[in-house]
PDB file of N, CA and C in Angstrom:
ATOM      1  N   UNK A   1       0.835  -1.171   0.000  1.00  0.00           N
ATOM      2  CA  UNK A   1       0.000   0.000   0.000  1.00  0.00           C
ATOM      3  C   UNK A   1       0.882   1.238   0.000  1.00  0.00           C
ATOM      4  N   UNK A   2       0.586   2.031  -0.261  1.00  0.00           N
ATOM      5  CA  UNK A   2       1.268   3.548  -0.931  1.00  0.00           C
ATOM      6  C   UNK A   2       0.839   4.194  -0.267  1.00  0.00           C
ATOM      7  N   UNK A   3       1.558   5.371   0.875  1.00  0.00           N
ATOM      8  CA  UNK A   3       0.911   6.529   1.286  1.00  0.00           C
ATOM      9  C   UNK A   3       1.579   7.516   0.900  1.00  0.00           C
ATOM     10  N   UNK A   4       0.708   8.603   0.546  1.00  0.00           N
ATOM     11  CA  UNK A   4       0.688   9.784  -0.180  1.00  0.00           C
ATOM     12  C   UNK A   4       1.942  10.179   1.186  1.00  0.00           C
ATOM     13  N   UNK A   5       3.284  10.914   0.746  1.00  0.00           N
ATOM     14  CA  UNK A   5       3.638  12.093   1.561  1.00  0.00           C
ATOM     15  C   UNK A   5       4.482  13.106   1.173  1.00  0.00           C
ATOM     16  N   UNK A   6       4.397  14.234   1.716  1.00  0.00           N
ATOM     17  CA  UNK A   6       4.586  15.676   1.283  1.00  0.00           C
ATOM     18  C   UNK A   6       5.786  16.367   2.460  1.00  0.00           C
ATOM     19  N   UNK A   7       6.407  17.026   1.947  1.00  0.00           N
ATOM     20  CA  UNK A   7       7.269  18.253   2.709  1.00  0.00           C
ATOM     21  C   UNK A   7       5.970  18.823   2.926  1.00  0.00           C
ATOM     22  N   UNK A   8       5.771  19.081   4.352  1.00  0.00           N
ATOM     23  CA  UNK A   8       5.338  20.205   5.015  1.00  0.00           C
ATOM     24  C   UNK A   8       5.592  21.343   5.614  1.00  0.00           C
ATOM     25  N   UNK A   9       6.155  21.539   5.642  1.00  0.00           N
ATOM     26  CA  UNK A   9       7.009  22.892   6.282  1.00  0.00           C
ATOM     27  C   UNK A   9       8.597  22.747   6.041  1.00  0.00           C
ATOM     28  N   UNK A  10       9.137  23.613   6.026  1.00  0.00           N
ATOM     29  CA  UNK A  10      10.735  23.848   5.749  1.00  0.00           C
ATOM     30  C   UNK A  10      10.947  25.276   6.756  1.00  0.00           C
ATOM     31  N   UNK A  11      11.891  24.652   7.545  1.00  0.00           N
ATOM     32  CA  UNK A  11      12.580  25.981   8.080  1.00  0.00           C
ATOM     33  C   UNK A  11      14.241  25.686   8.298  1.00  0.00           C
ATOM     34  N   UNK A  12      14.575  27.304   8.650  1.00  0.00           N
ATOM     35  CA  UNK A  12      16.156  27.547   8.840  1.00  0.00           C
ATOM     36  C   UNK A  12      16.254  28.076   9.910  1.00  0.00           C
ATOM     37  N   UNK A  13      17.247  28.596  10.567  1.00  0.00           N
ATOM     38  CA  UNK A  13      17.519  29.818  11.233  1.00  0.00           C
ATOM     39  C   UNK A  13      19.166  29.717  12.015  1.00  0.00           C
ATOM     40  N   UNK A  14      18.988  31.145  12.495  1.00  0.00           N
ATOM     41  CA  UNK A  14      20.957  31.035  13.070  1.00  0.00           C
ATOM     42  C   UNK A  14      20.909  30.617  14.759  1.00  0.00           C
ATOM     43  N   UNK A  15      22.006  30.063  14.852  1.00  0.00           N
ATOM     44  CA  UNK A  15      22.596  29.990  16.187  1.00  0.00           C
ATOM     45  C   UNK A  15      22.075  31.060  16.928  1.00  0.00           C
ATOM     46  N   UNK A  16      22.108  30.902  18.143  1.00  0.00           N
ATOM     47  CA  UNK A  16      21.684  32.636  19.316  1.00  0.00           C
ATOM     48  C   UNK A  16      21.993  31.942  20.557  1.00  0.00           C
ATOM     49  N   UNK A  17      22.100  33.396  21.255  1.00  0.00           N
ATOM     50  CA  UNK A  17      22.346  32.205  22.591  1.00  0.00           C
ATOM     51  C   UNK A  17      21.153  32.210  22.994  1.00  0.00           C
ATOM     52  N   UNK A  18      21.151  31.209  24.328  1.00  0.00           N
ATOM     53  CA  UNK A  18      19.612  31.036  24.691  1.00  0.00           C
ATOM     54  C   UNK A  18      20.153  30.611  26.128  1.00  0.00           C
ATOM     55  N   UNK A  19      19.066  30.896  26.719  1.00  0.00           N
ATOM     56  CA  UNK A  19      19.387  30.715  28.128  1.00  0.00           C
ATOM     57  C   UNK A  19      19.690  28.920  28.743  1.00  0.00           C
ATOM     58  N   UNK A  20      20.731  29.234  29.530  1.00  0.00           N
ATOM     59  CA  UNK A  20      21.673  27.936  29.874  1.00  0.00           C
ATOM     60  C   UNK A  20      21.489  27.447  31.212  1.00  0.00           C
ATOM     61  N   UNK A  21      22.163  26.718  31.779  1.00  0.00           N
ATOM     62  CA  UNK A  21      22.847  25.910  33.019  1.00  0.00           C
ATOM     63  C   UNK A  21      22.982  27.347  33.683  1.00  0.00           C
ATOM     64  N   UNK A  22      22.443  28.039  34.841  1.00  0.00           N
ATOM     65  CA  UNK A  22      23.006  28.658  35.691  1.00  0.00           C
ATOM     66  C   UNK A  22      23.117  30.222  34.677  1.00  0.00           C
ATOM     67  N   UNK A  23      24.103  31.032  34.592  1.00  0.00           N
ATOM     68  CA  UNK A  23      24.256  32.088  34.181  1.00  0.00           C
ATOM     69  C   UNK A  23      24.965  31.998  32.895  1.00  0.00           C
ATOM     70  N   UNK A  24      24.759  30.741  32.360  1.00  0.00           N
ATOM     71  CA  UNK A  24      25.745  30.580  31.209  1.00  0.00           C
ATOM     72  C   UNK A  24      25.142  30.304  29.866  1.00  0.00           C
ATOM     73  N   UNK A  25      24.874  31.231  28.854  1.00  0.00           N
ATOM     74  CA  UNK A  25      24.042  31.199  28.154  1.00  0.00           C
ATOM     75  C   UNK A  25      24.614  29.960  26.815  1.00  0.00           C
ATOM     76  N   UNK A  26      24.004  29.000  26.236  1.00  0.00           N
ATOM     77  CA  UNK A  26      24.258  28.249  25.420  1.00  0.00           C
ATOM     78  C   UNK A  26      24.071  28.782  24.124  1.00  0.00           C
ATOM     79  N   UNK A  27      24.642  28.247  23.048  1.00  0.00           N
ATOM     80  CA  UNK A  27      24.503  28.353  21.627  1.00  0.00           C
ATOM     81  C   UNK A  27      23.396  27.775  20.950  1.00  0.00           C
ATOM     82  N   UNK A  28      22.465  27.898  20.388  1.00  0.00           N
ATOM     83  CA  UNK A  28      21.147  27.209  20.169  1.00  0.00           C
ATOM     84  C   UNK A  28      20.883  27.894  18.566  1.00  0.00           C
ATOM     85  N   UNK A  29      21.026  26.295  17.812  1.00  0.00           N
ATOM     86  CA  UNK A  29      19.833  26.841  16.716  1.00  0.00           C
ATOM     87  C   UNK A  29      18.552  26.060  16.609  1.00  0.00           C
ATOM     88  N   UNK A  30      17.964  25.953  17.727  1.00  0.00           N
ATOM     89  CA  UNK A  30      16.816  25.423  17.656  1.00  0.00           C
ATOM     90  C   UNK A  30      16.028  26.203  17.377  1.00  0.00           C
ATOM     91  N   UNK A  31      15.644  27.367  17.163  1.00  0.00           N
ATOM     92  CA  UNK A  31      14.419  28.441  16.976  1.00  0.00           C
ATOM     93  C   UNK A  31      14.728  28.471  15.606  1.00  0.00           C
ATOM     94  N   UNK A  32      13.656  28.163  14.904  1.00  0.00           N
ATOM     95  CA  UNK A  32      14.035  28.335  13.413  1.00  0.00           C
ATOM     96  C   UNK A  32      12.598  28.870  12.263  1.00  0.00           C
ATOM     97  N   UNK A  33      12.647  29.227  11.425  1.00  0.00           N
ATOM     98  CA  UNK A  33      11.272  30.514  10.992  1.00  0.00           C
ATOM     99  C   UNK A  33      11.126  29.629   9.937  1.00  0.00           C
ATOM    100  N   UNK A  34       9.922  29.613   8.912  1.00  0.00           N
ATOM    101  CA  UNK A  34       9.210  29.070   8.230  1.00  0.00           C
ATOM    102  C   UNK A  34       9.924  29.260   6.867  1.00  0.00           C
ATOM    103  N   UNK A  35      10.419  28.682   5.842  1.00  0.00           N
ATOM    104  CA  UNK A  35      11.069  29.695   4.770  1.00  0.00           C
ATOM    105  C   UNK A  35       9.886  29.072   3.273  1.00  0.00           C
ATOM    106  N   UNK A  36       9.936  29.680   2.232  1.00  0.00           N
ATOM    107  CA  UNK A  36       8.970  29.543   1.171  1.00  0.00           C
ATOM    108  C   UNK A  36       9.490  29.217   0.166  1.00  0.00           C
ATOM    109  N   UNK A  37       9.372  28.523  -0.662  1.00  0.00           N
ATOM    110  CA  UNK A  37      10.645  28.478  -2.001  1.00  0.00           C
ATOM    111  C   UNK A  37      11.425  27.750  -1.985  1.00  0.00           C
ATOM    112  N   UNK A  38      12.629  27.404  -2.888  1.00  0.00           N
ATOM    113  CA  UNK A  38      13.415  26.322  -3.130  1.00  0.00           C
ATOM    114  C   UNK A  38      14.369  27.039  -1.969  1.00  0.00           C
ATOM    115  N   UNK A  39      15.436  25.784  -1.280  1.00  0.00           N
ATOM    116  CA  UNK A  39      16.523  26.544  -0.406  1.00  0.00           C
ATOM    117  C   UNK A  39      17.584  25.898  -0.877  1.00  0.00           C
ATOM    118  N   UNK A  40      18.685  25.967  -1.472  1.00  0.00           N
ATOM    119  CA  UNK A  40      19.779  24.995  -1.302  1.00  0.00           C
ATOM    120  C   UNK A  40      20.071  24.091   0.165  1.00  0.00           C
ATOM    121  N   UNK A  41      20.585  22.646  -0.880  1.00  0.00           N
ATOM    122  CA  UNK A  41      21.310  22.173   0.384  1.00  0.00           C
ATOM    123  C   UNK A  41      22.001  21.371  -0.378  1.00  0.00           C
ATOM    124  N   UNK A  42      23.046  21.733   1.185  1.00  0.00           N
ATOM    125  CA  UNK A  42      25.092  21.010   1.179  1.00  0.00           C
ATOM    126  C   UNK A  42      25.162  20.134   1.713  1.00  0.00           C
ATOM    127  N   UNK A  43      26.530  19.275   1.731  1.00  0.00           N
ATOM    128  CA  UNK A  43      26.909  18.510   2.711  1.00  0.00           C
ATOM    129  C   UNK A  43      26.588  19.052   4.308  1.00  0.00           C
ATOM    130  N   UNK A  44      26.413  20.232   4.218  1.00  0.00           N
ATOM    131  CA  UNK A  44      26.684  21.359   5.442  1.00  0.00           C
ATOM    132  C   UNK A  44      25.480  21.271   6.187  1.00  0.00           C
ATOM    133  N   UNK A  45      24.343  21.345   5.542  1.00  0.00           N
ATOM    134  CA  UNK A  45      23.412  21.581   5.608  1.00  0.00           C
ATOM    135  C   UNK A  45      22.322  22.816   4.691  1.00  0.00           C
ATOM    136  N   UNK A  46      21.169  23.266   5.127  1.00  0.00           N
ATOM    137  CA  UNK A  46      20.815  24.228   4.069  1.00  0.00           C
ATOM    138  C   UNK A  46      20.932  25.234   4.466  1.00  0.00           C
ATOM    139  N   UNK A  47      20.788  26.407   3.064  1.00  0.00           N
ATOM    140  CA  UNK A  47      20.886  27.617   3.389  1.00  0.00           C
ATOM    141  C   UNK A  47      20.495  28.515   3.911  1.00  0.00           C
ATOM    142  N   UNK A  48      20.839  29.610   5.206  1.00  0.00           N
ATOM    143  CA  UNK A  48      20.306  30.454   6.073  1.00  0.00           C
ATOM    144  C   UNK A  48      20.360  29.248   7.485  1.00  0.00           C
ATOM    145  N   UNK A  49      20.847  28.327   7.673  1.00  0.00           N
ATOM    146  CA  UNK A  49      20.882  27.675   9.082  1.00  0.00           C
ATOM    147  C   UNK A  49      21.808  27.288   9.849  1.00  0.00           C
ATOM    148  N   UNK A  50      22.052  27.380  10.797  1.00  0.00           N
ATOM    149  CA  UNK A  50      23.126  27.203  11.816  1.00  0.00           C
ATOM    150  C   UNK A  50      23.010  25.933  12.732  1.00  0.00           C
ATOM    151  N   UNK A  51      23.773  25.615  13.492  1.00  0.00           N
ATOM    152  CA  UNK A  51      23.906  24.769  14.845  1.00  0.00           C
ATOM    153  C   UNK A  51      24.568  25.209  15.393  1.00  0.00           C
ATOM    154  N   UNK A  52      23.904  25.200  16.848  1.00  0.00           N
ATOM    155  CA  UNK A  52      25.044  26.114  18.133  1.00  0.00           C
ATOM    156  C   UNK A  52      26.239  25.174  18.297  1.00  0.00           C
ATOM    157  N   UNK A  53      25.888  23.901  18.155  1.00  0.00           N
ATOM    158  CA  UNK A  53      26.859  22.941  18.446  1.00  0.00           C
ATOM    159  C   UNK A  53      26.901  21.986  17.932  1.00  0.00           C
ATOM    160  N   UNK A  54      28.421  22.003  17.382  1.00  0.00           N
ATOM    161  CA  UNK A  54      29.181  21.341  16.045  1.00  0.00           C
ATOM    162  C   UNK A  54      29.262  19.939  16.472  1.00  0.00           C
ATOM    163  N   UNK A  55      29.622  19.800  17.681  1.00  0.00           N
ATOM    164  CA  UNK A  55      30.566  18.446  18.074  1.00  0.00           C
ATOM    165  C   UNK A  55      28.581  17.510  17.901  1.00  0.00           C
ATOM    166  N   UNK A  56      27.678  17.857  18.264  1.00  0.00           N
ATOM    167  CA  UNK A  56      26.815  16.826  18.475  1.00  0.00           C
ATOM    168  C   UNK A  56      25.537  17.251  17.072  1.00  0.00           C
ATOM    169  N   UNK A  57      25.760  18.536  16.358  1.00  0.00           N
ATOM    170  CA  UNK A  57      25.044  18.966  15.234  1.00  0.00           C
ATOM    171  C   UNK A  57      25.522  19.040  14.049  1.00  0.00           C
ATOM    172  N   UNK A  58      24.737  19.077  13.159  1.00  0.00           N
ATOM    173  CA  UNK A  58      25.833  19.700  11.483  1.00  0.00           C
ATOM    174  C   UNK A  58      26.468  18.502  11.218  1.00  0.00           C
ATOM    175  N   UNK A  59      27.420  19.363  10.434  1.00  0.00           N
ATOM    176  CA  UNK A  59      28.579  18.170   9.422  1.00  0.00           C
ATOM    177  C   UNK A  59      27.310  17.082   8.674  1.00  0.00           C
ATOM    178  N   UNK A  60      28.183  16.818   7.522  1.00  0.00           N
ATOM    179  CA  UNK A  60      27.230  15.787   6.665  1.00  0.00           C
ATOM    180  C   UNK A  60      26.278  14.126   7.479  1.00  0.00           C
ATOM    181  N   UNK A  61      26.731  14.451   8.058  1.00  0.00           N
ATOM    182  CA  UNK A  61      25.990  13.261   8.857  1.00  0.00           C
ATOM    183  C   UNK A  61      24.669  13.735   9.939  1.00  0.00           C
ATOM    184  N   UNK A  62      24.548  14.933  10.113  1.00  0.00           N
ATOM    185  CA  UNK A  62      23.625  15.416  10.554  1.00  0.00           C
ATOM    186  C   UNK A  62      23.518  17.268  10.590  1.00  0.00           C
ATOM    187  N   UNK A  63      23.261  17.474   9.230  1.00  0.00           N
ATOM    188  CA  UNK A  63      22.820  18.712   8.581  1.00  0.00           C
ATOM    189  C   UNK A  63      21.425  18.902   8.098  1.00  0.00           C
ATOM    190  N   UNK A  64      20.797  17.862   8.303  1.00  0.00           N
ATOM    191  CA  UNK A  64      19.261  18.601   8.590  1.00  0.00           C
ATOM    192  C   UNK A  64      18.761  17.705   9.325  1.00  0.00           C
ATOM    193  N   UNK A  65      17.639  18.215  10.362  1.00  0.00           N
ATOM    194  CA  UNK A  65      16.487  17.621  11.536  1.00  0.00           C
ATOM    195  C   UNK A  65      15.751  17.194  10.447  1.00  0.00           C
ATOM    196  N   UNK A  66      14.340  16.199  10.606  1.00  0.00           N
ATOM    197  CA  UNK A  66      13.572  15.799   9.698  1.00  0.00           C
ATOM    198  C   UNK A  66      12.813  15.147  10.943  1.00  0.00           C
ATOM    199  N   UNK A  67      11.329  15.853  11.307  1.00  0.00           N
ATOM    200  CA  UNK A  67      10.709  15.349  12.057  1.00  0.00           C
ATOM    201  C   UNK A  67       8.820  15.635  11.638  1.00  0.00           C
ATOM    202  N   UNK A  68       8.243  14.292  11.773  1.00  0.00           N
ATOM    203  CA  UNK A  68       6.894  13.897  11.088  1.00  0.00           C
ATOM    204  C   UNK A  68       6.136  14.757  11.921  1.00  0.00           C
ATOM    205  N   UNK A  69       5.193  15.193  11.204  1.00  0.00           N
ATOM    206  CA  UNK A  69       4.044  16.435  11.903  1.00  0.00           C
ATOM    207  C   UNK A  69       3.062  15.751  12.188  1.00  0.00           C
ATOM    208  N   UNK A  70       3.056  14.366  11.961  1.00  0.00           N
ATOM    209  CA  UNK A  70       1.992  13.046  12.932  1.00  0.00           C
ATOM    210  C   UNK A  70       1.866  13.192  14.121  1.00  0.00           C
ATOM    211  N   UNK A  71       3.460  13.512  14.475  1.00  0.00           N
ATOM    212  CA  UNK A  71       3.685  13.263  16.173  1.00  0.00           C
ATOM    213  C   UNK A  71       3.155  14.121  17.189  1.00  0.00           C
ATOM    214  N   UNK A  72       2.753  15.510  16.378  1.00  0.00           N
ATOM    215  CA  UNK A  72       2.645  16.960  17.214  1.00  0.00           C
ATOM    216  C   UNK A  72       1.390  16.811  17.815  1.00  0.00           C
ATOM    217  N   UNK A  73       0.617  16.165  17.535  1.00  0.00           N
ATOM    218  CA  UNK A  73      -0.983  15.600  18.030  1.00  0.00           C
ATOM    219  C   UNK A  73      -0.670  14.931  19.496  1.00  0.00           C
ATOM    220  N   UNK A  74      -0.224  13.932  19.376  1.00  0.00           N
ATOM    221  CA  UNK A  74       0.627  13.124  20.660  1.00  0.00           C
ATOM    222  C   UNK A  74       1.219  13.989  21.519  1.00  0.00           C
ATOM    223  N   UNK A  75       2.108  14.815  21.307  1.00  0.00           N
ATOM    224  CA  UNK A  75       2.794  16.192  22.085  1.00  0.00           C
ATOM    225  C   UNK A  75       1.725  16.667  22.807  1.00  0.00           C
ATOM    226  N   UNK A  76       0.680  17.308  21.777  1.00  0.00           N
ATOM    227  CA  UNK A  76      -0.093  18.149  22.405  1.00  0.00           C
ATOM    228  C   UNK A  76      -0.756  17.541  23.529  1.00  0.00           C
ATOM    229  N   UNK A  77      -1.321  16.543  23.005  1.00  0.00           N
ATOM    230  CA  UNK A  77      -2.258  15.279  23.865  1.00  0.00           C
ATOM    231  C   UNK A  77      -1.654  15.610  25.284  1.00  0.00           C
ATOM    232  N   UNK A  78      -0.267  14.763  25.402  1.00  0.00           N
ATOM    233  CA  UNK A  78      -0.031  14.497  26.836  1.00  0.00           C
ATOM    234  C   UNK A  78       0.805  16.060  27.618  1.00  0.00           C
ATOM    235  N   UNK A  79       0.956  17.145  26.693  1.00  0.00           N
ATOM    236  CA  UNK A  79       1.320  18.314  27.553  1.00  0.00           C
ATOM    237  C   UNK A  79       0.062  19.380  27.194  1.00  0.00           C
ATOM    238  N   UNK A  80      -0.862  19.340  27.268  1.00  0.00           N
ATOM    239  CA  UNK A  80      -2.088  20.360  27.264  1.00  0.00           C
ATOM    240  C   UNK A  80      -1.593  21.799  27.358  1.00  0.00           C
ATOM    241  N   UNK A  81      -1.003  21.862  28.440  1.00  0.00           N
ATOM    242  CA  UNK A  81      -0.709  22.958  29.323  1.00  0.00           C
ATOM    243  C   UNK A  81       1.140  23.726  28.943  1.00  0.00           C
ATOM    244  N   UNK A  82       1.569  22.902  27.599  1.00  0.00           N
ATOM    245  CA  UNK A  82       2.739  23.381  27.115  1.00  0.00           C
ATOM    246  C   UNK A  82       2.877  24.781  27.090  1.00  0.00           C
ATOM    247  N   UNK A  83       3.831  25.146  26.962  1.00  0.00           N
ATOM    248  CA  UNK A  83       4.502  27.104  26.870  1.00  0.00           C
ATOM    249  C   UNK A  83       4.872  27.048  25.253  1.00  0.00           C
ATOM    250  N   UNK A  84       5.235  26.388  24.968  1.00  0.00           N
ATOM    251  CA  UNK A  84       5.505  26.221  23.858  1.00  0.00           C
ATOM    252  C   UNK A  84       4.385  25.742  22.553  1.00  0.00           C
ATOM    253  N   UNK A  85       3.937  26.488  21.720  1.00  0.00           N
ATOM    254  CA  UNK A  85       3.102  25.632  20.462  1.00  0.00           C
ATOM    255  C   UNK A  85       3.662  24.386  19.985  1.00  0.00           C
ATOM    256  N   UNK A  86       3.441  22.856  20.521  1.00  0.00           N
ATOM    257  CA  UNK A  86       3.720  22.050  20.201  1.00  0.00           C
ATOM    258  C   UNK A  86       2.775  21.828  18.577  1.00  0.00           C
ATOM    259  N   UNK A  87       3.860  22.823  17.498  1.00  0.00           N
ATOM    260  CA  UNK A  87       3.259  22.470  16.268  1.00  0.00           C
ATOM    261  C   UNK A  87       4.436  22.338  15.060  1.00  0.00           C
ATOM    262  N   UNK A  88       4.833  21.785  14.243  1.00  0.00           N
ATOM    263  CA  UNK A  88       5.725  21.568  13.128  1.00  0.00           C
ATOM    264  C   UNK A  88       6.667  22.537  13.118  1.00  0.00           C
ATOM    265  N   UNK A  89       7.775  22.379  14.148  1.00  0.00           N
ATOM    266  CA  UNK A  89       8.948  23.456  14.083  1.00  0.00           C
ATOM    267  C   UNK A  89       9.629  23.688  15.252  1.00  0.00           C
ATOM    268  N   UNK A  90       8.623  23.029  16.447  1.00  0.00           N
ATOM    269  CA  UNK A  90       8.844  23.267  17.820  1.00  0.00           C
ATOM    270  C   UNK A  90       9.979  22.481  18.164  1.00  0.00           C
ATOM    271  N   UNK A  91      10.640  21.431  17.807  1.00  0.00           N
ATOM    272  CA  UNK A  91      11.613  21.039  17.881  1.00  0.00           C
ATOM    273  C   UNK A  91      12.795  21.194  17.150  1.00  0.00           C
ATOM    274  N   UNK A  92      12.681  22.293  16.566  1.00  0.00           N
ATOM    275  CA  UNK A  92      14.170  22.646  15.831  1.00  0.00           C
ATOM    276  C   UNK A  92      14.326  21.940  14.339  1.00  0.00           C
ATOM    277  N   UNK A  93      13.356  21.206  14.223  1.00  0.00           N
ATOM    278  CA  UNK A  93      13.589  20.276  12.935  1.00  0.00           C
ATOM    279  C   UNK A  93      13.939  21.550  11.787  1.00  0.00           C
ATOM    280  N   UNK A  94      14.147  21.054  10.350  1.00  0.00           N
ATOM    281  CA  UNK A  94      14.648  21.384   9.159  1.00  0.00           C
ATOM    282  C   UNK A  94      12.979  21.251   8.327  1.00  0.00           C
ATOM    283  N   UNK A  95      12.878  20.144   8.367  1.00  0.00           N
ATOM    284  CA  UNK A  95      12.018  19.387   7.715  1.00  0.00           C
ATOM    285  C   UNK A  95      10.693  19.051   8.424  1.00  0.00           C
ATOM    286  N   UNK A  96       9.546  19.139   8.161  1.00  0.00           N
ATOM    287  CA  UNK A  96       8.227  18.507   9.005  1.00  0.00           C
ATOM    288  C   UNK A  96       8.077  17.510   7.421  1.00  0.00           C
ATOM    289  N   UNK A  97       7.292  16.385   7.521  1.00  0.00           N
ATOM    290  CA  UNK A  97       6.801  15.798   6.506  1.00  0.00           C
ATOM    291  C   UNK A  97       4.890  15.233   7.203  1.00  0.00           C
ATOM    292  N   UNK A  98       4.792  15.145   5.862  1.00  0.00           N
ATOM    293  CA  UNK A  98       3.322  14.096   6.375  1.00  0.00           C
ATOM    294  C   UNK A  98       3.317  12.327   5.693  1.00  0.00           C
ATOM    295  N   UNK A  99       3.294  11.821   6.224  1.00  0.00           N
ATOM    296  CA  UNK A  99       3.412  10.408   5.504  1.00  0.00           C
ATOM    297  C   UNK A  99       4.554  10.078   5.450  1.00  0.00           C
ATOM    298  N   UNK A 100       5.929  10.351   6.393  1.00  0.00           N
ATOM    299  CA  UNK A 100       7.276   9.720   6.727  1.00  0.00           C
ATOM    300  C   UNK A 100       7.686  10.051   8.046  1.00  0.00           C
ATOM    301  N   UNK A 101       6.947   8.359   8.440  1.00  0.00           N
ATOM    302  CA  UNK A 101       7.163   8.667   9.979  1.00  0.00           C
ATOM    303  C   UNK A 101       8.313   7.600   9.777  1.00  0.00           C
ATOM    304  N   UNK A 102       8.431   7.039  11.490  1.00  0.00           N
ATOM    305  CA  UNK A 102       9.733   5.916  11.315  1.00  0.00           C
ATOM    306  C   UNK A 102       9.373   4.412  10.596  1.00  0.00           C
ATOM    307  N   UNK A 103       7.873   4.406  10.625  1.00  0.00           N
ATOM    308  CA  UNK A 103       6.970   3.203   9.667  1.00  0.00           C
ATOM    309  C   UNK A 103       7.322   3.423   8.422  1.00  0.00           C
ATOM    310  N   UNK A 104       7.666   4.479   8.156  1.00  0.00           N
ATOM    311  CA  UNK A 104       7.712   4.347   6.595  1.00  0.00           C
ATOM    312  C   UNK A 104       9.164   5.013   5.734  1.00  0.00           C
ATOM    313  N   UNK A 105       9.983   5.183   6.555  1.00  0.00           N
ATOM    314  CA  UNK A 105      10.990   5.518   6.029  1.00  0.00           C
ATOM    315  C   UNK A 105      12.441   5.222   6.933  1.00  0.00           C
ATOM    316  N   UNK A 106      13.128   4.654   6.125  1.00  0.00           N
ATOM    317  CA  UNK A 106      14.705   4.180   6.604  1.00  0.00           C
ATOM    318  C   UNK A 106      15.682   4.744   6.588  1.00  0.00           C
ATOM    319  N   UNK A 107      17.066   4.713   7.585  1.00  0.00           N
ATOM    320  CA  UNK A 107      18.001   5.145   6.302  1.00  0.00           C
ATOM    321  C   UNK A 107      18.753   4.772   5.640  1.00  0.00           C
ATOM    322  N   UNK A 108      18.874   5.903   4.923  1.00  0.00           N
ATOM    323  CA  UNK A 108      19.344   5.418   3.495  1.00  0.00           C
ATOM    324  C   UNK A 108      18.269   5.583   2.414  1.00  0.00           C
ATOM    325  N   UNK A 109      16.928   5.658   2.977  1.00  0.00           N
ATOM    326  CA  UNK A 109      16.034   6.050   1.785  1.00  0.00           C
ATOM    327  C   UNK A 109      16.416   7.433   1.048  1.00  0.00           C
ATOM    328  N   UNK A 110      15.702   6.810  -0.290  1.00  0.00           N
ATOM    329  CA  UNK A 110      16.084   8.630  -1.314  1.00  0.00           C
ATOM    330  C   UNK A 110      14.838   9.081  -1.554  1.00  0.00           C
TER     331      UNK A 110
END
């Protein structure tokens, strides 16, 4: 059986600091804005986006997030009362899709 799935959202954004451990502000590119249109992408990752941190982000082995907008229902479900809009982006992802969850896609898929 065949399920239909689509890029749903695409975002980028830069590193910033963001509030840390104690008084020590961290590097974060998790906040990232909606973008429209074709974007390039590198080994690096795509264009207009950052990672605060190299050693566990980036580089060709992990230059873009890719997370299913199935899941954000479930989020919402068990945190009602979130601060955060648990909706397609809230986790820093690159990528939201519909119809590529971990059921349906491997890696190594193209």
């Amino acid at each position: 059986m065949h399920t239909s799935t689509a890029i749903d959202s695409l975002f980028t954004g830069r590193a910033r600091p963001m509030a840390g451990v104690g008084d020590v502000p961290v590097l974060s590119g998790i906040i990232n804005t909606s973008r429209e249109g074709p974007v390039m992408l590198s080994r690096s990752g795509l264009e207009g986006d950052e990672q605060g941190d190299k050693v566990f982000h980036g580089g060709p082995e992990k230059a873009v997030h890719h997370y299913a907008s199935e899941h954000y229902a479930l989020w919402r479900a068990q945190f009602p009362g979130s601060p955060v809009a648990l909706l397609p982006g809230a986790f820093g992802e690159n990528i939201s899709t519909v119809g590529m969850t971990e059921r349906t896609v491997c890696i190594g898929d193209v």
